[in-house]
Amino acid sequence: MIKNRLIGPFTQLLTMDNIPISGSLKDSQLEIIPDGGIIVCEGKIVKVGNYDHLGDEFGDRNTVIDYIDSEMVVIPGMIDPHTHICWAGSRANDYALRLAGKSYLEIALGGGGIGDTVEKTRIASASELEASLTERAMTYLRNGVTTIEVKSGYCLNTEGELKLLEVIEKVNKKLPVDLISTCLAAHIKPADFKGSQTEYLKSIVNELLPEIKKRNLSVRIDIYIDKGAFTTEEAEIYLLLAKNMGFDLVIHGDQFTEGGVAVACKLGARSVDHLETMNDNEIKLLAASNVIPIVLPGSSLGLGGHFAPARKLLDAGCSLAIGSDWNPGSAPMGDLLLQTALLGIFEKMTMAESLAGITFRAARSLGLTDRGVLKMGLLGDMAGFPVGDYREIIYHQGSLNPTVVWKRGQRQ
Ligand code: NIG
Ligand code: FE
Protein backbone atom coordinates (compact mmCIF):
# COMPACT_ATOMS: atom_id res chain seq x y z
CA MET A 1 0.00 0.00 0.00
CA ILE A 2 1.33 3.45 -0.90
CA LYS A 3 2.23 5.48 2.13
CA ASN A 4 1.89 9.17 2.84
CA ARG A 5 4.90 10.83 4.37
CA LEU A 6 4.43 13.61 6.91
CA ILE A 7 7.52 15.81 7.06
CA GLY A 8 8.06 18.40 9.80
CA PRO A 9 7.59 20.28 12.00
CA PHE A 10 9.43 23.19 10.39
CA THR A 11 9.95 26.39 12.34
CA GLN A 12 9.12 28.19 9.10
CA LEU A 13 7.88 26.70 5.85
CA LEU A 14 8.32 29.08 2.91
CA THR A 15 5.92 28.02 0.20
CA MET A 16 6.87 30.61 -2.50
CA ASP A 17 3.20 30.32 -3.47
CA ASN A 18 1.12 33.26 -4.78
CA ILE A 19 4.16 35.13 -6.00
CA PRO A 20 3.75 36.91 -9.34
CA ILE A 21 6.02 35.72 -12.15
CA SER A 22 7.18 39.28 -12.93
CA GLY A 23 8.17 42.47 -11.19
CA SER A 24 9.63 43.58 -7.88
CA LEU A 25 8.71 41.74 -4.68
CA LYS A 26 8.52 42.71 -1.04
CA ASP A 27 9.51 40.26 1.67
CA SER A 28 6.01 40.66 3.10
CA GLN A 29 4.70 38.89 -0.02
CA LEU A 30 6.35 35.65 1.10
CA GLU A 31 3.94 33.08 2.49
CA ILE A 32 5.47 31.70 5.67
CA ILE A 33 3.78 28.87 7.56
CA PRO A 34 5.02 28.68 11.17
CA ASP A 35 5.26 25.16 12.66
CA GLY A 36 4.70 23.93 9.15
CA GLY A 37 4.39 20.44 7.82
CA ILE A 38 4.03 18.81 4.47
CA ILE A 39 2.45 15.59 3.27
CA VAL A 40 4.12 13.92 0.30
CA CYS A 41 2.94 10.81 -1.53
CA GLU A 42 4.71 9.19 -4.49
CA GLY A 43 7.02 12.18 -4.78
CA LYS A 44 4.28 14.79 -4.95
CA ILE A 45 2.92 17.18 -2.37
CA VAL A 46 -0.53 16.21 -1.08
CA LYS A 47 -0.95 19.03 1.41
CA VAL A 48 0.97 21.84 3.10
CA GLY A 49 -0.10 23.34 6.42
CA ASN A 50 0.29 23.35 10.17
CA TYR A 51 2.22 20.24 11.27
CA ASP A 52 -0.12 19.31 14.12
CA HIS A 53 -3.22 19.76 11.99
CA LEU A 54 -1.72 17.58 9.28
CA GLY A 55 -0.86 15.01 11.95
CA ASP A 56 -4.50 14.99 13.09
CA GLU A 57 -5.79 14.71 9.56
CA PHE A 58 -3.35 12.13 8.17
CA GLY A 59 -1.95 10.46 11.31
CA ASP A 60 -4.08 7.34 11.09
CA ARG A 61 -3.97 7.04 7.33
CA ASN A 62 -1.00 4.86 6.67
CA THR A 63 1.42 7.72 7.21
CA VAL A 64 5.18 7.54 7.78
CA ILE A 65 6.58 10.39 9.86
CA ASP A 66 9.79 12.12 8.85
CA TYR A 67 10.27 14.03 12.08
CA ILE A 68 12.41 17.18 12.37
CA ASP A 69 13.62 17.49 15.95
CA SER A 70 15.40 20.85 15.78
CA GLU A 71 14.68 24.26 14.36
CA MET A 72 14.58 24.34 10.60
CA VAL A 73 13.44 26.57 7.75
CA VAL A 74 12.34 24.75 4.63
CA ILE A 75 12.15 26.24 1.12
CA PRO A 76 11.46 24.66 -2.28
CA GLY A 77 14.51 22.82 -3.65
CA MET A 78 16.62 25.35 -5.51
CA ILE A 79 16.71 25.34 -9.30
CA ASP A 80 19.77 26.37 -11.30
CA PRO A 81 18.46 27.32 -14.75
CA HIS A 82 21.85 27.80 -16.47
CA THR A 83 24.98 25.64 -16.17
CA HIS A 84 27.63 24.05 -18.37
CA ILE A 85 28.72 21.32 -15.91
CA CYS A 86 29.54 18.60 -18.46
CA TRP A 87 33.16 19.36 -19.28
CA ALA A 88 36.72 18.02 -18.95
CA GLY A 89 39.92 19.82 -18.00
CA SER A 90 40.64 22.99 -16.09
CA ARG A 91 40.99 26.62 -17.11
CA ALA A 92 43.13 27.68 -14.13
CA ASN A 93 45.58 29.03 -16.70
CA ASP A 94 42.89 31.34 -18.12
CA TYR A 95 42.13 32.51 -14.59
CA ALA A 96 45.79 33.29 -13.93
CA LEU A 97 45.93 35.28 -17.17
CA ARG A 98 42.79 37.18 -16.13
CA LEU A 99 44.40 38.02 -12.79
CA ALA A 100 47.33 39.37 -14.81
CA GLY A 101 44.96 41.71 -16.66
CA LYS A 102 43.99 39.83 -19.83
CA SER A 103 40.36 39.93 -21.00
CA TYR A 104 38.09 36.91 -21.71
CA LEU A 105 38.31 37.55 -25.46
CA GLU A 106 42.10 38.07 -25.44
CA ILE A 107 42.55 34.79 -23.57
CA ALA A 108 40.30 32.98 -26.07
CA LEU A 109 42.24 34.41 -29.03
CA GLY A 110 45.49 33.31 -27.37
CA GLY A 111 44.49 29.63 -27.26
CA GLY A 112 42.53 29.51 -24.00
CA GLY A 113 38.79 30.05 -23.67
CA ILE A 114 36.03 27.75 -24.85
CA GLY A 115 38.32 26.24 -27.54
CA ASP A 116 40.67 24.91 -24.88
CA THR A 117 37.85 23.14 -23.03
CA VAL A 118 36.60 21.76 -26.37
CA GLU A 119 39.98 20.09 -26.97
CA LYS A 120 39.94 18.44 -23.53
CA THR A 121 36.26 17.46 -23.64
CA ARG A 122 36.49 15.90 -27.09
CA ILE A 123 39.18 13.46 -25.96
CA ALA A 124 37.50 12.65 -22.64
CA SER A 125 35.61 9.34 -22.60
CA ALA A 126 31.91 9.20 -21.84
CA SER A 127 32.67 7.48 -18.53
CA GLU A 128 35.13 10.20 -17.47
CA LEU A 129 32.53 12.84 -18.28
CA GLU A 130 29.87 10.84 -16.48
CA ALA A 131 32.05 10.71 -13.34
CA SER A 132 32.75 14.44 -13.22
CA LEU A 133 29.16 15.39 -14.04
CA THR A 134 27.94 13.02 -11.32
CA GLU A 135 30.26 14.62 -8.77
CA ARG A 136 29.16 18.16 -9.65
CA ALA A 137 25.48 17.28 -9.66
CA MET A 138 25.75 15.49 -6.29
CA THR A 139 27.61 18.44 -4.76
CA TYR A 140 24.74 20.60 -5.91
CA LEU A 141 22.09 18.22 -4.55
CA ARG A 142 23.77 18.23 -1.12
CA ASN A 143 23.65 22.04 -1.26
CA GLY A 144 19.90 22.01 -1.89
CA VAL A 145 19.81 22.39 -5.67
CA THR A 146 17.34 19.74 -6.83
CA THR A 147 17.00 20.69 -10.53
CA ILE A 148 19.92 21.67 -12.76
CA GLU A 149 19.88 22.82 -16.37
CA VAL A 150 22.97 21.44 -18.14
CA LYS A 151 24.24 22.56 -21.55
CA SER A 152 26.33 20.65 -24.06
CA GLY A 153 28.65 22.89 -26.09
CA TYR A 154 32.14 21.64 -25.33
CA CYS A 155 32.59 19.25 -28.27
CA LEU A 156 31.11 21.23 -31.15
CA ASN A 157 30.78 18.39 -33.64
CA THR A 158 27.90 16.01 -34.18
CA GLU A 159 29.47 12.97 -32.57
CA GLY A 160 30.83 14.88 -29.58
CA GLU A 161 27.70 16.89 -28.86
CA LEU A 162 25.67 13.67 -28.93
CA LYS A 163 28.21 12.17 -26.51
CA LEU A 164 27.63 15.07 -24.09
CA LEU A 165 23.85 14.95 -24.34
CA GLU A 166 23.90 11.18 -23.82
CA VAL A 167 26.09 11.57 -20.73
CA ILE A 168 23.67 14.18 -19.35
CA GLU A 169 20.74 11.84 -20.03
CA LYS A 170 22.51 8.93 -18.35
CA VAL A 171 23.39 10.91 -15.22
CA ASN A 172 19.85 12.29 -15.10
CA LYS A 173 18.47 8.75 -15.07
CA LYS A 174 21.03 7.58 -12.51
CA LEU A 175 20.79 10.35 -9.90
CA PRO A 176 17.83 11.64 -7.90
CA VAL A 177 18.58 15.23 -8.98
CA ASP A 178 16.86 16.31 -12.22
CA LEU A 179 19.09 17.45 -15.09
CA ILE A 180 17.43 19.45 -17.87
CA SER A 181 19.61 19.28 -20.98
CA THR A 182 20.15 22.02 -23.58
CA CYS A 183 22.04 21.72 -26.86
CA LEU A 184 24.65 24.49 -27.10
CA ALA A 185 26.41 23.25 -30.23
CA ALA A 186 26.23 26.92 -31.33
CA HIS A 187 28.65 28.00 -28.59
CA ILE A 188 31.39 29.07 -31.03
CA LYS A 189 32.50 27.80 -34.44
CA PRO A 190 35.15 25.20 -33.58
CA ALA A 191 38.70 25.78 -34.88
CA ASP A 192 38.66 22.63 -37.04
CA PHE A 193 35.43 23.46 -38.92
CA LYS A 194 36.51 24.47 -42.39
CA GLY A 195 33.49 26.51 -43.52
CA SER A 196 31.90 29.83 -42.51
CA GLN A 197 29.95 30.54 -39.34
CA THR A 198 26.70 30.17 -41.30
CA GLU A 199 27.84 26.85 -42.71
CA TYR A 200 28.67 25.61 -39.23
CA LEU A 201 25.19 26.53 -37.98
CA LYS A 202 23.65 24.87 -41.06
CA SER A 203 25.58 21.70 -40.31
CA ILE A 204 24.09 21.64 -36.81
CA VAL A 205 20.57 22.05 -38.22
CA ASN A 206 21.08 19.37 -40.86
CA GLU A 207 23.06 16.76 -38.93
CA LEU A 208 22.82 17.22 -35.19
CA LEU A 209 19.33 18.54 -34.47
CA PRO A 210 17.47 15.75 -36.31
CA GLU A 211 19.50 13.19 -34.35
CA ILE A 212 18.71 14.95 -31.05
CA LYS A 213 15.03 14.84 -31.95
CA LYS A 214 15.16 11.23 -33.00
CA ARG A 215 16.90 10.14 -29.80
CA ASN A 216 14.87 12.56 -27.67
CA LEU A 217 18.03 13.95 -26.07
CA SER A 218 16.88 17.54 -25.55
CA VAL A 219 14.05 19.93 -26.34
CA ARG A 220 16.12 23.08 -25.85
CA ILE A 221 18.53 24.93 -28.17
CA ASP A 222 20.90 27.67 -27.02
CA ILE A 223 23.24 29.96 -28.98
CA TYR A 224 25.97 32.33 -27.84
CA ILE A 225 25.54 35.75 -29.47
CA ASP A 226 28.66 37.87 -29.00
CA LYS A 227 31.87 39.00 -30.59
CA GLY A 228 33.99 35.90 -30.95
CA ALA A 229 30.81 33.77 -31.15
CA PHE A 230 27.77 34.40 -33.42
CA THR A 231 26.12 37.56 -34.76
CA THR A 232 22.45 38.39 -34.22
CA GLU A 233 21.79 37.78 -37.94
CA GLU A 234 23.42 34.35 -37.89
CA ALA A 235 21.60 33.47 -34.69
CA GLU A 236 18.19 34.51 -35.97
CA ILE A 237 18.34 32.22 -38.99
CA TYR A 238 19.59 29.32 -36.87
CA LEU A 239 17.06 29.78 -34.10
CA LEU A 240 14.15 30.08 -36.50
CA LEU A 241 15.09 26.77 -38.09
CA ALA A 242 15.38 25.16 -34.66
CA LYS A 243 12.05 26.64 -33.61
CA ASN A 244 10.40 25.23 -36.72
CA MET A 245 11.74 21.82 -35.72
CA GLY A 246 9.90 22.21 -32.42
CA PHE A 247 12.74 23.17 -30.10
CA ASP A 248 12.48 25.69 -27.25
CA LEU A 249 14.92 28.56 -27.65
CA VAL A 250 17.40 30.01 -25.18
CA ILE A 251 20.01 32.69 -25.85
CA HIS A 252 23.35 33.63 -24.30
CA GLY A 253 22.93 37.35 -24.92
CA ASP A 254 24.32 40.74 -23.98
CA GLN A 255 27.34 39.39 -22.11
CA PHE A 256 29.85 41.68 -23.85
CA THR A 257 27.79 42.90 -26.84
CA GLU A 258 24.21 44.19 -27.05
CA GLY A 259 21.68 42.58 -29.37
CA GLY A 260 20.71 39.20 -27.97
CA VAL A 261 17.66 40.56 -26.19
CA ALA A 262 15.99 41.76 -29.41
CA VAL A 263 16.48 38.34 -31.02
CA ALA A 264 15.09 36.59 -27.93
CA CYS A 265 11.98 38.82 -27.90
CA LYS A 266 11.42 38.58 -31.64
CA LEU A 267 11.56 34.78 -31.66
CA GLY A 268 9.82 34.21 -28.33
CA ALA A 269 12.73 32.53 -26.56
CA ARG A 270 12.12 31.05 -23.12
CA SER A 271 14.96 33.03 -21.63
CA VAL A 272 17.83 35.34 -22.45
CA ASP A 273 20.80 34.78 -20.18
CA HIS A 274 23.79 36.93 -19.02
CA LEU A 275 22.69 40.56 -19.79
CA GLU A 276 25.69 42.28 -18.20
CA THR A 277 25.89 44.84 -21.05
CA MET A 278 22.18 45.33 -21.72
CA ASN A 279 20.84 48.86 -22.24
CA ASP A 280 17.66 50.57 -21.06
CA ASN A 281 15.81 50.03 -24.35
CA GLU A 282 16.47 46.32 -24.09
CA ILE A 283 15.07 46.34 -20.56
CA LYS A 284 11.86 47.92 -21.94
CA LEU A 285 11.73 45.35 -24.70
CA LEU A 286 12.08 42.50 -22.23
CA ALA A 287 9.46 43.96 -19.91
CA ALA A 288 6.96 43.93 -22.80
CA SER A 289 7.70 40.27 -23.61
CA ASN A 290 7.29 36.87 -21.98
CA VAL A 291 11.02 36.16 -22.22
CA ILE A 292 12.53 35.57 -18.79
CA PRO A 293 15.88 37.22 -18.09
CA ILE A 294 18.35 34.91 -16.35
CA VAL A 295 21.22 36.74 -14.71
CA LEU A 296 24.48 34.95 -13.95
CA PRO A 297 26.35 36.52 -11.03
CA GLY A 298 28.86 33.64 -11.01
CA SER A 299 30.10 34.79 -14.40
CA SER A 300 30.55 38.38 -13.18
CA LEU A 301 32.48 37.02 -10.19
CA GLY A 302 34.58 34.69 -12.32
CA LEU A 303 35.49 37.42 -14.79
CA GLY A 304 35.77 40.28 -12.32
CA GLY A 305 33.05 42.21 -14.16
CA HIS A 306 29.91 44.03 -13.11
CA PHE A 307 26.59 42.33 -12.43
CA ALA A 308 23.64 42.37 -14.83
CA PRO A 309 21.13 45.11 -13.91
CA ALA A 310 18.85 42.94 -11.79
CA ARG A 311 17.32 45.84 -9.86
CA LYS A 312 16.46 47.75 -13.03
CA LEU A 313 14.93 44.65 -14.62
CA LEU A 314 12.68 44.02 -11.64
CA ASP A 315 11.68 47.67 -11.34
CA ALA A 316 10.80 47.69 -15.04
CA GLY A 317 8.38 44.81 -14.38
CA CYS A 318 10.49 41.94 -15.73
CA SER A 319 10.72 38.51 -14.20
CA LEU A 320 14.16 37.51 -12.97
CA ALA A 321 15.76 34.10 -12.57
CA ILE A 322 19.29 33.53 -11.33
CA GLY A 323 21.69 30.88 -12.64
CA SER A 324 25.24 29.98 -11.65
CA ASP A 325 26.58 29.58 -15.23
CA TRP A 326 28.87 26.97 -13.62
CA ASN A 327 31.51 26.32 -16.29
CA PRO A 328 35.30 25.93 -16.41
CA GLY A 329 35.96 29.36 -17.92
CA SER A 330 33.84 32.28 -16.83
CA ALA A 331 32.20 30.76 -13.74
CA PRO A 332 34.23 28.02 -12.07
CA MET A 333 32.74 28.44 -8.57
CA GLY A 334 29.47 26.51 -8.76
CA ASP A 335 27.68 27.92 -5.73
CA LEU A 336 24.25 29.23 -6.64
CA LEU A 337 23.24 30.40 -3.17
CA LEU A 338 26.46 32.29 -2.50
CA GLN A 339 26.23 34.00 -5.88
CA THR A 340 22.57 34.87 -5.34
CA ALA A 341 23.36 36.45 -1.97
CA LEU A 342 26.19 38.53 -3.45
CA LEU A 343 24.05 39.66 -6.38
CA GLY A 344 21.38 40.64 -3.88
CA ILE A 345 23.57 42.87 -1.74
CA PHE A 346 25.13 44.67 -4.74
CA GLU A 347 21.91 45.00 -6.74
CA LYS A 348 19.70 45.70 -3.71
CA MET A 349 17.32 42.84 -4.23
CA THR A 350 14.89 41.86 -1.52
CA MET A 351 15.16 38.41 -0.02
CA ALA A 352 11.87 37.57 -1.74
CA GLU A 353 13.29 38.55 -5.14
CA SER A 354 16.47 36.55 -4.53
CA LEU A 355 14.65 33.43 -3.32
CA ALA A 356 12.07 33.62 -6.13
CA GLY A 357 14.95 33.84 -8.64
CA ILE A 358 16.29 30.43 -7.60
CA THR A 359 12.95 28.68 -7.02
CA PHE A 360 9.62 29.65 -8.60
CA ARG A 361 10.92 32.04 -11.25
CA ALA A 362 13.82 29.74 -12.13
CA ALA A 363 11.35 26.89 -12.69
CA ARG A 364 9.27 29.06 -15.01
CA SER A 365 12.36 30.16 -16.96
CA LEU A 366 12.79 26.48 -17.85
CA GLY A 367 9.10 26.12 -18.66
CA LEU A 368 8.59 23.86 -15.61
CA THR A 369 5.29 24.20 -13.77
CA ASP A 370 5.67 21.19 -11.47
CA ARG A 371 8.24 22.63 -9.06
CA GLY A 372 9.66 25.75 -7.43
CA VAL A 373 6.67 26.16 -5.09
CA LEU A 374 5.57 24.05 -2.12
CA LYS A 375 1.91 23.38 -2.82
CA MET A 376 -0.46 20.56 -3.59
CA GLY A 377 0.32 18.56 -6.72
CA LEU A 378 3.89 19.78 -7.16
CA LEU A 379 7.10 17.83 -6.50
CA GLY A 380 8.23 17.31 -2.93
CA ASP A 381 11.64 18.88 -3.58
CA MET A 382 12.86 20.82 -0.54
CA ALA A 383 15.91 22.24 1.17
CA GLY A 384 15.93 22.50 4.98
CA PHE A 385 18.26 24.99 6.69
CA PRO A 386 19.17 24.66 10.40
CA VAL A 387 17.79 28.08 11.43
CA GLY A 388 14.53 29.53 12.71
CA ASP A 389 14.25 32.61 10.47
CA TYR A 390 14.32 32.32 6.66
CA ARG A 391 16.27 35.58 6.36
CA GLU A 392 19.36 33.79 7.77
CA ILE A 393 19.66 31.96 4.43
CA ILE A 394 20.56 34.99 2.33
CA TYR A 395 22.16 36.81 5.29
CA HIS A 396 24.84 34.13 5.60
CA GLN A 397 25.90 34.84 2.00
CA GLY A 398 26.15 31.19 1.04
CA SER A 399 28.00 29.92 4.12
CA LEU A 400 24.81 28.41 5.57
CA ASN A 401 23.98 25.17 3.80
CA PRO A 402 20.92 22.96 4.11
CA THR A 403 21.28 20.08 6.55
CA VAL A 404 18.49 18.06 4.95
CA VAL A 405 17.50 17.93 1.29
CA TRP A 406 14.44 16.10 -0.01
CA LYS A 407 13.98 15.06 -3.62
CA ARG A 408 10.47 13.87 -4.42
CA GLY A 409 9.82 13.59 -0.72
CA GLN A 410 12.83 11.37 0.00
CA ARG A 411 15.74 12.47 2.19
CA GLN A 412 18.98 12.59 0.23
O1 NIG B 1 28.06 31.49 -20.28
N1 NIG B 1 30.02 33.02 -22.70
C1 NIG B 1 29.70 31.94 -23.18
N2 NIG B 1 29.68 30.75 -22.60
C2 NIG B 1 29.96 30.51 -21.20
C3 NIG B 1 31.39 30.42 -20.91
C4 NIG B 1 31.97 29.22 -21.42
C5 NIG B 1 33.44 29.09 -21.18
O2 NIG B 1 34.15 30.10 -21.02
O3 NIG B 1 33.87 27.92 -21.16
C6 NIG B 1 29.27 31.53 -20.33
O4 NIG B 1 29.90 32.38 -19.69
FE1 FE C 1 26.59 30.22 -19.92
CSV table of N, CA and C in Angstrom, one decimal, residues 21-22 81 249-251 264-265 268-275 286 289-295 313 318-322 357 360-368:
chain,number,residue,atom,x,y,z
A,21,ILE,N,4.9,36.1,-11.3
A,21,ILE,CA,6.0,35.7,-12.1
A,21,ILE,C,6.9,36.9,-12.4
A,22,SER,N,6.4,38.1,-12.5
A,22,SER,CA,7.2,39.3,-12.9
A,22,SER,C,7.2,40.4,-11.9
A,81,PRO,N,19.0,27.4,-13.4
A,81,PRO,CA,18.5,27.3,-14.8
A,81,PRO,C,19.5,27.5,-15.8
A,249,LEU,N,13.7,27.8,-27.4
A,249,LEU,CA,14.9,28.6,-27.6
A,249,LEU,C,15.4,29.2,-26.4
A,250,VAL,N,16.7,29.3,-26.3
A,250,VAL,CA,17.4,30.0,-25.2
A,250,VAL,C,18.6,30.8,-25.8
A,251,ILE,N,18.9,31.9,-25.3
A,251,ILE,CA,20.0,32.7,-25.8
A,251,ILE,C,21.0,33.1,-24.8
A,264,ALA,N,15.9,37.4,-28.8
A,264,ALA,CA,15.1,36.6,-27.9
A,264,ALA,C,13.6,37.0,-27.9
A,265,CYS,N,13.4,38.3,-27.9
A,265,CYS,CA,12.0,38.8,-27.9
A,265,CYS,C,11.3,38.5,-29.2
A,268,GLY,N,10.5,34.8,-29.5
A,268,GLY,CA,9.8,34.2,-28.3
A,268,GLY,C,10.6,33.1,-27.6
A,269,ALA,N,11.9,33.5,-27.3
A,269,ALA,CA,12.7,32.5,-26.6
A,269,ALA,C,12.2,32.4,-25.1
A,270,ARG,N,12.5,31.2,-24.5
A,270,ARG,CA,12.1,31.1,-23.1
A,270,ARG,C,12.9,32.0,-22.2
A,271,SER,N,14.2,32.2,-22.5
A,271,SER,CA,15.0,33.0,-21.6
A,271,SER,C,16.1,33.7,-22.4
A,272,VAL,N,16.6,34.8,-21.9
A,272,VAL,CA,17.8,35.3,-22.4
A,272,VAL,C,18.7,35.5,-21.2
A,273,ASP,N,20.0,35.0,-21.4
A,273,ASP,CA,20.8,34.8,-20.2
A,273,ASP,C,22.1,35.6,-20.3
A,274,HIS,N,22.6,36.1,-19.2
A,274,HIS,CA,23.8,36.9,-19.0
A,274,HIS,C,23.4,38.4,-18.8
A,275,LEU,N,23.3,39.2,-19.9
A,275,LEU,CA,22.7,40.6,-19.8
A,275,LEU,C,23.5,41.6,-19.1
A,286,LEU,N,12.3,43.7,-23.0
A,286,LEU,CA,12.1,42.5,-22.2
A,286,LEU,C,10.8,42.6,-21.4
A,289,SER,N,7.7,41.6,-23.0
A,289,SER,CA,7.7,40.3,-23.6
A,289,SER,C,7.5,39.2,-22.5
A,290,ASN,N,7.4,38.0,-23.0
A,290,ASN,CA,7.3,36.9,-22.0
A,290,ASN,C,8.6,36.2,-21.8
A,291,VAL,N,9.7,36.8,-22.3
A,291,VAL,CA,11.0,36.2,-22.2
A,291,VAL,C,11.5,36.4,-20.8
A,292,ILE,N,12.0,35.4,-20.2
A,292,ILE,CA,12.5,35.6,-18.8
A,292,ILE,C,14.0,35.8,-18.8
A,293,PRO,N,14.4,37.0,-18.2
A,293,PRO,CA,15.9,37.2,-18.1
A,293,PRO,C,16.5,36.3,-17.0
A,294,ILE,N,17.6,35.7,-17.3
A,294,ILE,CA,18.3,34.9,-16.3
A,294,ILE,C,19.7,35.6,-16.2
A,295,VAL,N,19.9,36.1,-15.0
A,295,VAL,CA,21.2,36.7,-14.7
A,295,VAL,C,22.2,35.7,-14.1
A,313,LEU,N,15.8,45.6,-13.9
A,313,LEU,CA,14.9,44.7,-14.6
A,313,LEU,C,13.7,44.4,-13.8
A,318,CYS,N,10.1,43.2,-15.2
A,318,CYS,CA,10.5,41.9,-15.7
A,318,CYS,C,10.5,40.9,-14.7
A,319,SER,N,10.4,39.6,-15.1
A,319,SER,CA,10.7,38.5,-14.2
A,319,SER,C,12.2,38.5,-14.0
A,320,LEU,N,12.7,37.6,-13.1
A,320,LEU,CA,14.2,37.5,-13.0
A,320,LEU,C,14.5,36.2,-12.3
A,321,ALA,N,15.2,35.4,-13.1
A,321,ALA,CA,15.8,34.1,-12.6
A,321,ALA,C,17.3,34.2,-12.5
A,322,ILE,N,17.9,33.4,-11.6
A,322,ILE,CA,19.3,33.5,-11.3
A,322,ILE,C,19.9,32.2,-11.6
A,357,GLY,N,14.1,34.0,-7.5
A,357,GLY,CA,14.9,33.8,-8.6
A,357,GLY,C,15.6,32.5,-8.7
A,360,PHE,N,10.8,29.5,-7.7
A,360,PHE,CA,9.6,29.6,-8.6
A,360,PHE,C,10.0,30.3,-10.0
A,361,ARG,N,10.6,31.4,-10.0
A,361,ARG,CA,10.9,32.0,-11.2
A,361,ARG,C,11.9,31.3,-12.1
A,362,ALA,N,12.9,30.6,-11.4
A,362,ALA,CA,13.8,29.7,-12.1
A,362,ALA,C,13.1,28.6,-12.8
A,363,ALA,N,12.1,28.0,-12.1
A,363,ALA,CA,11.4,26.9,-12.7
A,363,ALA,C,10.6,27.4,-14.0
A,364,ARG,N,10.0,28.5,-13.9
A,364,ARG,CA,9.3,29.1,-15.0
A,364,ARG,C,10.2,29.4,-16.2
A,365,SER,N,11.4,29.8,-15.9
A,365,SER,CA,12.4,30.2,-17.0
A,365,SER,C,12.7,28.9,-17.8
A,366,LEU,N,12.5,27.7,-17.1
A,366,LEU,CA,12.8,26.5,-17.8
A,366,LEU,C,11.5,25.9,-18.4
A,367,GLY,N,10.4,26.6,-18.2
A,367,GLY,CA,9.1,26.1,-18.7
A,367,GLY,C,8.5,25.0,-17.8
A,368,LEU,N,9.1,24.9,-16.5
A,368,LEU,CA,8.6,23.9,-15.6
A,368,LEU,C,7.5,24.4,-14.7
